Each structure stands twice: as structure tokens, then as C-alpha cells.
Coordinates of C-alpha atoms in Angstrom, one line a residue:
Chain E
X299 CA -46.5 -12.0 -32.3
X300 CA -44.5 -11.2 -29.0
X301 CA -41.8 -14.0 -30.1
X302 CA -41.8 -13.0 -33.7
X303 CA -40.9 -9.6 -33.0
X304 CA -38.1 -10.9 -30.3
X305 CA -36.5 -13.2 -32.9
X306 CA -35.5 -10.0 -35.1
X307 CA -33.8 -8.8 -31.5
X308 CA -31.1 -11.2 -31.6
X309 CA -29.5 -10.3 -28.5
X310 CA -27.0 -12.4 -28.6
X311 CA -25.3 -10.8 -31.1
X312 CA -21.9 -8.5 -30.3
X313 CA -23.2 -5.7 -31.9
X314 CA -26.2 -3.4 -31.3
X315 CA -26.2 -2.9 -34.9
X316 CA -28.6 -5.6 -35.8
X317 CA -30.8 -4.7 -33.6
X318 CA -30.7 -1.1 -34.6
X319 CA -30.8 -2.3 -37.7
X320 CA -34.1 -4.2 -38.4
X321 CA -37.1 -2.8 -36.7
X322 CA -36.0 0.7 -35.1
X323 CA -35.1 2.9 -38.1
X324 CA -38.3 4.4 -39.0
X325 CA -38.5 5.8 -35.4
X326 CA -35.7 8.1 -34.9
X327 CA -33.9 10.4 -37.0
X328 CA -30.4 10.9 -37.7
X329 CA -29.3 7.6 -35.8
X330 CA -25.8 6.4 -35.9
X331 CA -25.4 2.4 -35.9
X332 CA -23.1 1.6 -33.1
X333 CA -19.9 0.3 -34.5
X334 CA -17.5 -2.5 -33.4
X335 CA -14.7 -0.9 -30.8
X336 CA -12.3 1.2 -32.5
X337 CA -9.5 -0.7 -33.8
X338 CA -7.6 1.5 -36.3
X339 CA -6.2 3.8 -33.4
X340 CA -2.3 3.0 -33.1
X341 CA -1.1 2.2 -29.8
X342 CA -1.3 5.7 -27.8
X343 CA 2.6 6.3 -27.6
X344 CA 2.4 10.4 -26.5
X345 CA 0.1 11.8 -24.1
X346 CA -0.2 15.7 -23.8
X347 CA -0.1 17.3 -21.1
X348 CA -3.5 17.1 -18.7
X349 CA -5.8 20.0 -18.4
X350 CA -6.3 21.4 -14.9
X351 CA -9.7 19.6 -14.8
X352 CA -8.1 16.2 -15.4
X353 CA -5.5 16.7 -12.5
X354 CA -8.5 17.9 -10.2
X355 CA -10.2 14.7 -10.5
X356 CA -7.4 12.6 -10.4
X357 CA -5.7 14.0 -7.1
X358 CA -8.9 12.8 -5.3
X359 CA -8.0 9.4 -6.7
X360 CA -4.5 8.9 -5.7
X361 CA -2.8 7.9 -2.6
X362 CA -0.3 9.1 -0.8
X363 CA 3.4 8.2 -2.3
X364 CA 1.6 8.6 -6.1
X365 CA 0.2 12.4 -4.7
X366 CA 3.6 13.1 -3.5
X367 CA 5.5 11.9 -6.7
X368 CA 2.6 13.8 -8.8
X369 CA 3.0 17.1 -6.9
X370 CA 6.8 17.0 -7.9
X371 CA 6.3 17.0 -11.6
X372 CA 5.0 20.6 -12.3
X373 CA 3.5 23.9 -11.3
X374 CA 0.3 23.4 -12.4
X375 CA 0.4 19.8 -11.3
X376 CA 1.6 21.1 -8.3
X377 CA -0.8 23.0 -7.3
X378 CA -3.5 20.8 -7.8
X379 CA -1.8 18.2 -5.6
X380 CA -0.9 20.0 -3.2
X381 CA -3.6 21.6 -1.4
X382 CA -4.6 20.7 2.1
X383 CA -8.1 19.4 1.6
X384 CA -6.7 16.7 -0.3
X385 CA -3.8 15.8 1.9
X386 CA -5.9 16.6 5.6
X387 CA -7.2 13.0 5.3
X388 CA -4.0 11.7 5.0
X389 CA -2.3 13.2 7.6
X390 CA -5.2 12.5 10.5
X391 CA -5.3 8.3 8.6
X392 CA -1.5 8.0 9.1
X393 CA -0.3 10.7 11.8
X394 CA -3.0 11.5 14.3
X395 CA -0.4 12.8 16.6
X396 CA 0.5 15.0 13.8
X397 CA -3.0 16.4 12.6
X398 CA -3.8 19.3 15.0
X399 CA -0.2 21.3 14.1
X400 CA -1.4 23.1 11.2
X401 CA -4.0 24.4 13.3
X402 CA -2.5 24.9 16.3
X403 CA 0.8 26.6 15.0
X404 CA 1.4 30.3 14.3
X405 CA 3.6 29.4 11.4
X406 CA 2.0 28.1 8.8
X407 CA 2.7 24.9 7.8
X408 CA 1.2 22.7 4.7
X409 CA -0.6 19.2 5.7
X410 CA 2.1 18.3 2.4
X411 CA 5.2 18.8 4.2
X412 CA 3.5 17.4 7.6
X413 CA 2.6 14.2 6.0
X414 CA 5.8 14.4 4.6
X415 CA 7.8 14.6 8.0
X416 CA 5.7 12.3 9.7
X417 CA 6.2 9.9 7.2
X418 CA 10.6 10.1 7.4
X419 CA 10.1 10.4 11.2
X420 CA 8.6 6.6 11.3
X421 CA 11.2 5.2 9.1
X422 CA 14.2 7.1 11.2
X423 CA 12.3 5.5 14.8
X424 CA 12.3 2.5 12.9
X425 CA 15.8 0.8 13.8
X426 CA 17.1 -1.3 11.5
X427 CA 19.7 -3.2 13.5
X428 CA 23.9 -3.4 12.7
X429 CA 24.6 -6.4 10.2
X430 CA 25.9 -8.5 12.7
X431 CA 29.6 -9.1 11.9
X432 CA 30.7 -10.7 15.0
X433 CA 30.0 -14.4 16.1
X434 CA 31.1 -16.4 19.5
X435 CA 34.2 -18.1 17.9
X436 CA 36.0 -14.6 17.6
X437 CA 35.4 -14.3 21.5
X438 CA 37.5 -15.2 24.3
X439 CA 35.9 -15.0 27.7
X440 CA 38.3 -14.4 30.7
X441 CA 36.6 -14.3 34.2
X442 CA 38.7 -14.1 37.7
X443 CA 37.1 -14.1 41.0
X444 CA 40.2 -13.5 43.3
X445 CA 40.4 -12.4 46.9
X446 CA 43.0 -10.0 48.9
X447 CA 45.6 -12.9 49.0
X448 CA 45.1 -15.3 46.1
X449 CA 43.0 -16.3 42.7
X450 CA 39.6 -17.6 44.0
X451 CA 38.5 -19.1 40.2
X452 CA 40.0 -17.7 37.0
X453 CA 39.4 -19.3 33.7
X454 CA 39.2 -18.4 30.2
X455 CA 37.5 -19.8 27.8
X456 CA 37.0 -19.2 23.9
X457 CA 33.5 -18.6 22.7
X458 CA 32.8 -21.4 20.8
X459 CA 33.3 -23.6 23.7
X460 CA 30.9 -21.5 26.1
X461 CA 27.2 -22.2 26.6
X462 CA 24.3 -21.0 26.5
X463 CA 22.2 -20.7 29.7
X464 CA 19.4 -20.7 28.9
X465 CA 19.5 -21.1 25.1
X466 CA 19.4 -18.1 22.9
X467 CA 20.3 -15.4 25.5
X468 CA 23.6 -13.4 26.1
X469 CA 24.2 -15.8 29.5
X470 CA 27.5 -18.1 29.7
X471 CA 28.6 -20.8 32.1
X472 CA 31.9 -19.8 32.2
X473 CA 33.4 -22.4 34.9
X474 CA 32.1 -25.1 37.3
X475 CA 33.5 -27.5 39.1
X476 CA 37.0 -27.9 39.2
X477 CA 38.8 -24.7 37.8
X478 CA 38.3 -22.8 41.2
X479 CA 40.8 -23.3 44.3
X480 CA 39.3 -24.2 47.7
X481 CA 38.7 -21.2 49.9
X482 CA 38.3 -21.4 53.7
X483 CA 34.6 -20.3 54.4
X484 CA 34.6 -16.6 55.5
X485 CA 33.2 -13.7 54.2
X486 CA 35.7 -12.2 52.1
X487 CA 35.7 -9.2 49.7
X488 CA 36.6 -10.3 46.1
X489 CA 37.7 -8.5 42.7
X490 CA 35.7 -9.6 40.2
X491 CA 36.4 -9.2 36.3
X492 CA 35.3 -10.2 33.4
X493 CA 36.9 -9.4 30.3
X494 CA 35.8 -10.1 26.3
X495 CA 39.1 -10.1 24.1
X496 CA 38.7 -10.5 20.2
X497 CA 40.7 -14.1 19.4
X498 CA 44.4 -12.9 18.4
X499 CA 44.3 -10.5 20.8
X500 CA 43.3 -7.7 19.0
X501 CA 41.1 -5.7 21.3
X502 CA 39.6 -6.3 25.0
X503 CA 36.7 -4.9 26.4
X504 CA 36.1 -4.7 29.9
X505 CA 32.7 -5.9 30.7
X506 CA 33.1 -5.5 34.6
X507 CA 36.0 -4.6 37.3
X508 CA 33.9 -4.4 40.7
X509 CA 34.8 -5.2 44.4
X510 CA 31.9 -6.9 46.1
X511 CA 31.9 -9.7 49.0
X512 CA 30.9 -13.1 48.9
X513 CA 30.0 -15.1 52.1
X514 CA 32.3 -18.4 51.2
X515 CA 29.8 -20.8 52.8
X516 CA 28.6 -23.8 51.3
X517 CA 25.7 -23.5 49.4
X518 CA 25.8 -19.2 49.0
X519 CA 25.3 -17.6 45.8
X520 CA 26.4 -14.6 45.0
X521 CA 24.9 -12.0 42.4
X522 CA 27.3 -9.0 40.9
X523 CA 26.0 -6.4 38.3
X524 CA 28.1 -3.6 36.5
X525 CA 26.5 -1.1 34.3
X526 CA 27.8 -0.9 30.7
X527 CA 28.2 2.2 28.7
X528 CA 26.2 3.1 25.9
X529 CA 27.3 2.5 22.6
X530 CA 27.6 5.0 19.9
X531 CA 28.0 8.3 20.3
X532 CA 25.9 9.5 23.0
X533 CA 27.9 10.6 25.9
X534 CA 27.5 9.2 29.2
X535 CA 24.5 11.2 30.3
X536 CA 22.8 8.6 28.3
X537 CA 23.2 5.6 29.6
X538 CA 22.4 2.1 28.4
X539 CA 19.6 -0.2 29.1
X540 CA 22.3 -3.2 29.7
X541 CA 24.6 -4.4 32.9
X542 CA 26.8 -7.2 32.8
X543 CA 25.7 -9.6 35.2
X544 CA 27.6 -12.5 37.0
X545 CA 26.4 -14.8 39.2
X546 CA 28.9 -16.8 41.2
X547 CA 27.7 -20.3 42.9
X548 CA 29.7 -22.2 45.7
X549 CA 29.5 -25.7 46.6
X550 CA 30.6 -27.5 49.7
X551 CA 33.8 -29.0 49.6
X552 CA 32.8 -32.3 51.5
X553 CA 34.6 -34.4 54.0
X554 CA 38.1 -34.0 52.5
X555 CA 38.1 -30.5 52.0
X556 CA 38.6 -29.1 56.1
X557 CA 35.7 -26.6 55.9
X558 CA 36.8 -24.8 52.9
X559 CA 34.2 -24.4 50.0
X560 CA 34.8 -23.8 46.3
X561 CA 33.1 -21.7 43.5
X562 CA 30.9 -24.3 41.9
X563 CA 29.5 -22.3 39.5
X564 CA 30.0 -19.0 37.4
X565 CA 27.6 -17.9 35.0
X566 CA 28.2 -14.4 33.2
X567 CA 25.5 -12.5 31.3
X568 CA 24.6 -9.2 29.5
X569 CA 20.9 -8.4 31.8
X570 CA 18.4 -5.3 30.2
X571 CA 17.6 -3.5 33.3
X572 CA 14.3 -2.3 31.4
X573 CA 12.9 -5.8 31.2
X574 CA 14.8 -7.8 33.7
X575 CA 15.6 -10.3 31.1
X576 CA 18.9 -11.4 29.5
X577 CA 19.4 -10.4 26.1
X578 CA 19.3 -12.6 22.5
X579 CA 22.8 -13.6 21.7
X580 CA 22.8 -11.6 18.6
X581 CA 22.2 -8.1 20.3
X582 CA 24.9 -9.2 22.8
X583 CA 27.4 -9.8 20.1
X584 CA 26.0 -6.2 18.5
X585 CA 26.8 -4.9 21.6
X586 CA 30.1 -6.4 21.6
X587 CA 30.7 -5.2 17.8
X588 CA 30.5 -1.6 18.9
X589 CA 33.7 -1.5 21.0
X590 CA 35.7 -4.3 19.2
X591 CA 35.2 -3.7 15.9
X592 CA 36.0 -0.6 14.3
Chain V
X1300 CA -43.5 0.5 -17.5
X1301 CA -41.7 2.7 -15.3
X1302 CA -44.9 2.1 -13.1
X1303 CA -44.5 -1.2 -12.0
X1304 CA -41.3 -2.5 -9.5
X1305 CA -38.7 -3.3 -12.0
X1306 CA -37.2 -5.7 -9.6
X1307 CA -40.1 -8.2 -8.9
X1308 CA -40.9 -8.5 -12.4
X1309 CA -37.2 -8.9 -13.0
X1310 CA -37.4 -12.2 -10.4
X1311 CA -40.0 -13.7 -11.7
X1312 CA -39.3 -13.5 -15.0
X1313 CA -35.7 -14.7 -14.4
X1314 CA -37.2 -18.1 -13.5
X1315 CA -39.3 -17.9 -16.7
X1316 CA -36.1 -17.0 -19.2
X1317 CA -35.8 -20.0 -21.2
X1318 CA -37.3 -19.7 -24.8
X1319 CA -36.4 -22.3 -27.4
X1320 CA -34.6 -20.4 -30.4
X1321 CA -34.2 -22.3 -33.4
X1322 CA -34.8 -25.7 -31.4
X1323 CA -32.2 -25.1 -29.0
X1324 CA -32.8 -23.9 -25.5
X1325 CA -31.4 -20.9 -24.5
X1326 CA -31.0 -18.2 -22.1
X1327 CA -32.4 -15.3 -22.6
X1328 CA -32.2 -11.6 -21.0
X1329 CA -35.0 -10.8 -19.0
X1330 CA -34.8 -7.5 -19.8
X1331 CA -35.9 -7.8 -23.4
X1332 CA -38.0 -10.7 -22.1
X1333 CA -39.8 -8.4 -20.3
X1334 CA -40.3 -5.5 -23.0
X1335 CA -41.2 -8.0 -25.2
X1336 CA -44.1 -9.3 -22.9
X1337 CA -45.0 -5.5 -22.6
X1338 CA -45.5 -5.3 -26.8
X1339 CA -42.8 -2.4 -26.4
X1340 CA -39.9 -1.9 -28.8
X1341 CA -36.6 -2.3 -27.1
X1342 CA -36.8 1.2 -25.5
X1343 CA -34.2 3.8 -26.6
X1344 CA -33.2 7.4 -25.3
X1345 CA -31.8 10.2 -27.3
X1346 CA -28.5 11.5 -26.0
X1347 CA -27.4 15.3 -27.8
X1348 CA -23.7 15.6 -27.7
X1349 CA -22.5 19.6 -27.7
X1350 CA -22.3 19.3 -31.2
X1351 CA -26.1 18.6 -31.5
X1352 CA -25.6 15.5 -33.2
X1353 CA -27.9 12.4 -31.5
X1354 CA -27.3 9.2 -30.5
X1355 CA -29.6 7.0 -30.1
X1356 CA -28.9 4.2 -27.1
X1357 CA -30.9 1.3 -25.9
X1358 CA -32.1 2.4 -22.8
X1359 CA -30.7 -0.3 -20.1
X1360 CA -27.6 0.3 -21.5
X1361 CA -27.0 3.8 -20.0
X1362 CA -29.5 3.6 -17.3
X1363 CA -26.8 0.7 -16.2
X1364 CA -24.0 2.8 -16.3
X1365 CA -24.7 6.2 -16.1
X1366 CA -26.1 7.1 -12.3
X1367 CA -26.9 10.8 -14.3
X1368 CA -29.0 9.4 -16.4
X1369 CA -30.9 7.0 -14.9
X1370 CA -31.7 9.2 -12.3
X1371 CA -32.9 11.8 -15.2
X1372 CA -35.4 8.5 -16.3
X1373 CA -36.5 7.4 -12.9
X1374 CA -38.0 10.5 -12.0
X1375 CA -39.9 11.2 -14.9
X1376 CA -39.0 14.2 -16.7
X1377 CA -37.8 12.2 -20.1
X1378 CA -40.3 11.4 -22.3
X1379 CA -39.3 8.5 -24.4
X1380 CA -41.5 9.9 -27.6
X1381 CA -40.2 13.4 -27.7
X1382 CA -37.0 14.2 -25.5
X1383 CA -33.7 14.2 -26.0
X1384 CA -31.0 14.3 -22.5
X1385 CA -28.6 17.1 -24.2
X1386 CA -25.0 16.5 -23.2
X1387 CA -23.5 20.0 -23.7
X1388 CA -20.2 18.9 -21.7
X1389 CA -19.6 15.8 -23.9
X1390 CA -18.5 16.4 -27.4
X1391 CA -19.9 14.0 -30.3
X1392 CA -16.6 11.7 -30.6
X1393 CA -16.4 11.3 -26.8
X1394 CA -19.8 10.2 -26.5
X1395 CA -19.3 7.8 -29.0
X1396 CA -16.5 6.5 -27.4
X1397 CA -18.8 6.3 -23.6
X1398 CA -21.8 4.6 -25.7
X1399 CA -19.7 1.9 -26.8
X1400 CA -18.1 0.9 -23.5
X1401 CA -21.7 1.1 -22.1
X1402 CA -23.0 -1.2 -24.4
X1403 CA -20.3 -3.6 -24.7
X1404 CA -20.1 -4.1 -20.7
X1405 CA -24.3 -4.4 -20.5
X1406 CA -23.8 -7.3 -23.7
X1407 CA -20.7 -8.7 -22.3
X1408 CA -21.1 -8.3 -18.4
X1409 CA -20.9 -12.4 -18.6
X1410 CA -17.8 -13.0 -19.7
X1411 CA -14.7 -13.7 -18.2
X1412 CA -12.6 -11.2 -16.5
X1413 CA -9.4 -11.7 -18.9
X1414 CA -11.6 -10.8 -22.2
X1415 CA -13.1 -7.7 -20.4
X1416 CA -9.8 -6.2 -19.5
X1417 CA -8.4 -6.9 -22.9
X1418 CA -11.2 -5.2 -24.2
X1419 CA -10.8 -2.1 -21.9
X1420 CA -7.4 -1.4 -22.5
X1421 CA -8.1 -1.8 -26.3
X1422 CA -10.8 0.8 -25.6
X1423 CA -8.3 3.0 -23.9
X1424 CA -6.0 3.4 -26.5
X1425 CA -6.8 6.4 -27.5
X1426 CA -5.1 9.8 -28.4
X1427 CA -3.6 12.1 -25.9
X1428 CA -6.7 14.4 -25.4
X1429 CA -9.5 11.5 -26.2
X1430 CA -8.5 10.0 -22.7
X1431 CA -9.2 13.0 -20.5
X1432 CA -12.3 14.3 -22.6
X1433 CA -13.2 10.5 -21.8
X1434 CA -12.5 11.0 -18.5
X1435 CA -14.5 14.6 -18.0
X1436 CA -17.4 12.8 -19.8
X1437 CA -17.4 9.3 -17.6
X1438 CA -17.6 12.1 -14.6
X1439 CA -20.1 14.5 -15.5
X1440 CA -22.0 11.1 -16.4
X1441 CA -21.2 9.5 -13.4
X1442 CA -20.4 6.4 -15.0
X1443 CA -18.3 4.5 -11.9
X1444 CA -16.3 1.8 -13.6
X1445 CA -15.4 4.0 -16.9
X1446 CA -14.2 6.5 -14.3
X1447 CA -12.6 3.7 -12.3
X1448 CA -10.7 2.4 -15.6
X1449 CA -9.2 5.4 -16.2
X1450 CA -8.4 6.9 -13.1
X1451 CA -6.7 3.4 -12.8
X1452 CA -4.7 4.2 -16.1
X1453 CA -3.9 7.2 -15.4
X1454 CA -2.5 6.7 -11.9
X1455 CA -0.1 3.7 -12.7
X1456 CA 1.4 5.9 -15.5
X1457 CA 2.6 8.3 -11.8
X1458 CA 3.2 5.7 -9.5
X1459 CA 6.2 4.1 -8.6
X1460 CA 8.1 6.4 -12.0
X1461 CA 10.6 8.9 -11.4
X1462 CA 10.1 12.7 -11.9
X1463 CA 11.5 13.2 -15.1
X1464 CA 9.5 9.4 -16.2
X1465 CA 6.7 11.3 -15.5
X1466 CA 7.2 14.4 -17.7
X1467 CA 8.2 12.0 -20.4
X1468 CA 5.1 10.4 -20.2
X1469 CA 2.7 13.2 -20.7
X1470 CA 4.7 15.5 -22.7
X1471 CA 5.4 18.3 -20.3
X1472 CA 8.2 20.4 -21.5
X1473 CA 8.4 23.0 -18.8
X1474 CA 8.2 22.2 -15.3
X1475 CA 7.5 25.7 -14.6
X1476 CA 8.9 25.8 -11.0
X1477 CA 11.7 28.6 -9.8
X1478 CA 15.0 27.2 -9.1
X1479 CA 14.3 27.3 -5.0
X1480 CA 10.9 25.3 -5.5
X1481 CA 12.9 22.7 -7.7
X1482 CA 15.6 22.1 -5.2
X1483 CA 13.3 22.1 -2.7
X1484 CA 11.3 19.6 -3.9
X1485 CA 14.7 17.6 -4.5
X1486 CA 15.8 17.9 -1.1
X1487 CA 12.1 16.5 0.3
X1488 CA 11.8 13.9 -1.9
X1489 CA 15.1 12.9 -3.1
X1490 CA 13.7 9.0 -3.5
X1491 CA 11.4 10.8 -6.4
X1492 CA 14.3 12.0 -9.1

């Protein structure tokens, strides 16, 4: 019996209308068969405009950016979209720092507009570095240690010929071995400069001028750090993070060379004084593009 | 049957759900198994839209869906013989519309996701006003994934268009904001025109 009546169910059909259709008629009045899905409706190609209702349910359902772009649109859409219980959520999500100012301020402010601010603030703290237009060929290094009398080292040396110690970072060996003259060992005070020139010429940059001493003994090392201005448009009150940094090395001159000593090694560098490391090459060179390229 | 735990009868009788129909084996839903086994006919509610007409609806169809209505069955107070849940929100041509989505998702829940979504947008394509009274109705029902769908619609015809995309889209002639409030608005969101 139970089977019989199930096999006039036939629930495997699409449509309910079978179903309705064999055993449940005499029960209920004024039943509608359920029809197939509407298929005559064209494409909808107009909307009008939503009711008020429509536009209160939906704000709850949209995020952010879409809210923002919605509340742009009309009055009425406006002022569904705009109202603070919608966007408080937001605002304390995204911006915690931001959350207790409508509260806490005499002049009123909508969570909208704070949302809103927060929102350009992050992309304006977010740097987007300087297309890097500069590379090492279109440098020219030129480092002179020289002393009251004479040139202690001088050399220059184009930039693709320079390298990297240690690889990546803004540090140069600029000299060793054999470009220095021999120096009697004394403690002497030296003038120390290193300048960047763009190849041809064009413009110079003074990474460092200073004074300093270095004890001409064999086996001394000598450290020298200038600070460098900031670049852009602040003024000097706010300075950079970034000295140029030189360290000078000198080696014994050995048997033949009468007690004098010579500057074994020069290594020049652009140090962050926030980190105490060197910096990449490529921020180097953006340094370097502020004051050479215009 | 609104006595016994729906559930563990449901378990059991999901291992039991093979009955041989016309010498093939086949599965079968244990719902109708089940009020089959109970010598019940497949139960239906009445459903009044504001225009008093009725519909009548299997009963697992909209207790799946609609949280409104099954919580108006679970506890009680409709009697399958006599009442009839009146709608007075939903008007007859909407509820139409909210029957047949019900029913085709309960028949169809098994197949594949592509099919389904063809089948909704189909459903949606509807005249202007049809989508919100949709809309209005899948909320005062409380019928989650009809609302879902068409929030969803309606939200990527906003995001990621321009301003004047926008008003295009749903017909709104008149902006209706003062000169200051429209330049404002520019100035804010000048990434929006």
C-alpha cells in the first residue's frame, strides 16, 4: 500500500506538478500547480530606481569601497549609506586609532568622512619609492685621502668597475693596494673627500669634505663618517637617516719601504644611522638621483 | 510526526533509502521515505499572499528555506488541516516567484554548482520592481541564500562602476544633491566619477 501510493510520488521528477497533480487535488482548494521557471521574461535591460527599503537592506550588505561608491550616487541613496551605525564597524575594523574621534571631538564629524581620511592617510604613509633612473655605470667615484704636504691615495674610479662589499649594499672598495703613495708612520691629520660625478661631467655631488687624523702605523684602520642632507624639500631641520661612511685601511710597507706605511684599503659607503647597516644599492642610487638628476 | 526527533529517524532511514523502482535500484529521499512509512500524504502548508490568493507548498520545501516558517511549524501553532500562514507583505506574483526557487533548490540541491547558478541567474531576470519585491519577500521570510543571491546581484551592479554607471543602471534621473554636496562628494572621492 505504502509503496503503491509512493510510486504515484515520483520525486524524481523536475517539477512538483506531478505530484500535485495525482493524489493531492481533492484536498485543498484553489491550488495553483507549480510551473517550470519563468522563461518568457526578456533579459532585464532597465532597473528602476530602488525603494528606500531595498537600499536599507542592502547597505548592511556591502563593504566598504561599494558603500562609499553607493553613497555617491543620490540623496536618497545617500542617506541610507551614509549613516554612522552602518559605517562605526568599519571604522573601529580598519582604523582603531581613528574610532574614538567622533566621540571625543566637539565638532562633529561623520564615521563616513573618518573612514574616508583614514583610508587616504594609509595610502599617502605608504611610500611608493622613485622609479629608479640611475644605475652604477653613470657614476664616477673620486676619493682622495691627502695630508698637509702631499696626496696620501687618490683614485677614481667609474661605477661599473667598483664593487660591492658586501654584495647588495651601497659600500665600494674604491682602492687597495697600490694606488696610494708611501707615508712615513706618524699621526697626521688628513682631508678626506669623496665625490660622485655623473659620467660626462654633468653634475658632482659632494658626498664628504672632512678633516680627521689617521695614526699612519701599520696595521691602523681608520673610520670617517659625514652626515648627508636630506633629500627633497625638507629644510635642514630635518635631517636624514644616512652618512657617508669611509673606512680607510693601512698596511705595512715591509722591509723595503724605511718605516713608511701605505693606505691598503679604502672602502666608501652610504651607512643608515637608524639601523647601523649599509643601505641596498638601489636606495643609494635613489639617493644619488635626488641631487644629480633633475 | 512533529513528535518524534526528525533527525534520528532521518539517520536511520538514510541507511534504509534504497527501493527498487521499476527493477532498478535507486535512491530515494528519505524524507518522502519517511512520510510514506507514516501513511501520510506528502505534507503541504497553505501560504496567503496579500492578495488572499493560496498557494499550496510541499512542506520541506519552505520549512528548508524559510527560517519564518519553519519556526511558525516547529512550535505548533499551524495546523496542517485548517491553517493557512497569511503573507500580507508578499504579494501573489512574488510569492510565486519565492515558491519556485524553494522548490527547485530542495529538488535540485544535488546537482552541480554550474547548473544551479545558471538556474539562479535565469530566475533573476526579472523586471525592475519584481527583484526588490523579491528581495523584501526573501527578507521578511528569512530565506538566507534567496537573500544572499540577490544581495549578491545587486551589489556587483555598485561595485567597482563609476557614479554616473551607477545611475545608468537603475534608472535614476535626478541625483537630487545641491551643487556644494555634488562637488563635495567629487572632491572626496574623485577615483568614483
Amino acid at each position: 500500500m505504502v509503496w503503491g501510493q509512493y510510486a504515484n510520488f515520483q520525486c524524481f521528477s523536475n517539477s512538483v506538478k506531478n505530484v500535485v497533480g495525482t493524489t493531492e487535488k481533492a484536498h485543498f482548494r484553489n491550488e495553483l500547480i507549480l510551473s517550470e521557471p519563468q522563461m518568457d521574461n526578456p533579459p532585464s535591460a532597465t532597473l528602476s530606481p530602488p525603494p528606500w527599503e531595498v537600499l536599507v537592506l542592502v547597505a548592511h550588505y556591502l563593504d566598504p569601497k561599494t558603500l562609499a561608491i553607493a553613497s555617491c550616487v543620490s540623496n536618497s541613496w545617500s542617506s541610507s549609506m551614509s549613516s554612522d551605525h552602518l559605517w562605526i564597524p568599519f571604522l573601529t575594523a580598519h582604523f582603531p586609532s581613528l574610532s574614538n574621534l567622533p566621540s571625543s571631538s566637539a565638532d562633529a564629524v561623520s564615521c563616513r568622512r573618518l573612514f574616508g581620511i583614514g583610508h587616504s592617510a594609509v595610502k599617502r604613509r605608504r611610500k611608493n619609492p622613485t622609479k629608479l633612473k640611475l644605475s652604477l655605470a653613470d657614476l664616477v667615484f673620486a676619493v682622495s685621502i691627502s695630508s698637509a704636504d702631499s696626496s696620501v691615495f687618490s683614485v677614481t674610479k667609474s661605477g661599473e668597475s667598483l664593487v660591492m662589499d658586501p654584495p647588495g649594499v651601497f659600500r665600494f672598495d674604491v682602492g687597495f693596494g697600490s694606488d696610494g703613495a708611501a707615508v712615513e708612520e706618524s699621526l697626521k691629520e688628513v682631508k678626506i673627500t669623496w665625490n660622485v660625478i655623473l659620467k660626462g661631467w654633468r653634475e658632482v655631488f659632494t658626498m664628504m669634505s672632512c678633516k680627521g687624523k689617521i695614526n699612519f702605523v701599520a696595521g691602523a684602520e681608520g673610520w670617517f663618517s659625514k652626515e648627508l642632507p636630506a633629500p627633497g624639500c625638507c629644510s635642514s631641520a630635518v635631517g636624514s637617516a644616512v652618512v657617508a661612511d669611509m673606512y680607510v685601511g693601512l698596511m705595512c710597507g715591509g722591509k723595503r719601504s724605511n718605516g713608511k706605511v701605505k693606505v691598503n684599503k679604502v672602502s666608501v659607503g652610504i651607512l643608515s644611522v637608524v639601523d647601523w647597516r649599509y643601505i641596498s644599492v638601489q636606495d643609494g642610487l635613489r639617493y644619488l638621483q635626488h641631487f644629480l638628476l633633475t | 510526526m512533529t513528535q518524534l526527533d526528525r533527525l534520528s529517524v532521518y539517520h536511520w532511514l538514510n541507511a534504509w533509502c534504497i527501493k527498487p523502482v521499476g527493477g532498478a535500484l535507486v535512491r530515494q529521499e528519505p524524507e518522502y521515505i519517511l512520510l510514506a512509512l507514516m501513511g501520510s500524504p506528502l505534507k503541504k502548508i497553505m501560504l496567503c499572499s496579500s492578495e488572499k490568493e493560496i498557494f499550496s507548498v510541499e512542506e520541506q520545501v519552505m520549512v528548508q528555506h524559510s527560517v519564518i516558517i519553519n519556526n511558525m511549524i516547529e512550535d505548533g501553532s499551524y495546523n496542517h488541516e485548517e491553517s493557512k500562514i497569511p503573507l500580507d507583505c508578499v504579494d501573489s506574483k512574488t510569492l510565486k516567484k519565492v515558491i519556485d526557487y524553494c522548490t527547485h533548490h530542495t529538488h535540485h540541491h544535488n546537482d552541480n554548482q554550474e547548473d544551479l547558478e545558471a538556474w539562479d541567474a535565469q530566475f533573476l531576470n526579472v523586471d525592475s520592481n519584481g527583484l526588490y519585491d523579491l528581495l523584501m519577500a526573501a527578507n521578511y521570510l528569512e530565506i538566507r541564500n534567496l537573500l544572499d543571491l540577490i544581495y549578491g546581484t545587486i551589489k556587483n551592479m555598485i561595485k567597482g562602476k563609476k557614479i554616473d554607471e551607477i545611475r545608468r543602471i537603475f534608472n535614476i534621473k535626478d541625483h537630487g544633491f545641491t551643487p556644494e554636496e555634488e562637488e563635495q562628494n567629487r572632491k572626496e572621492y574623485p577615483h568614483f566619477y
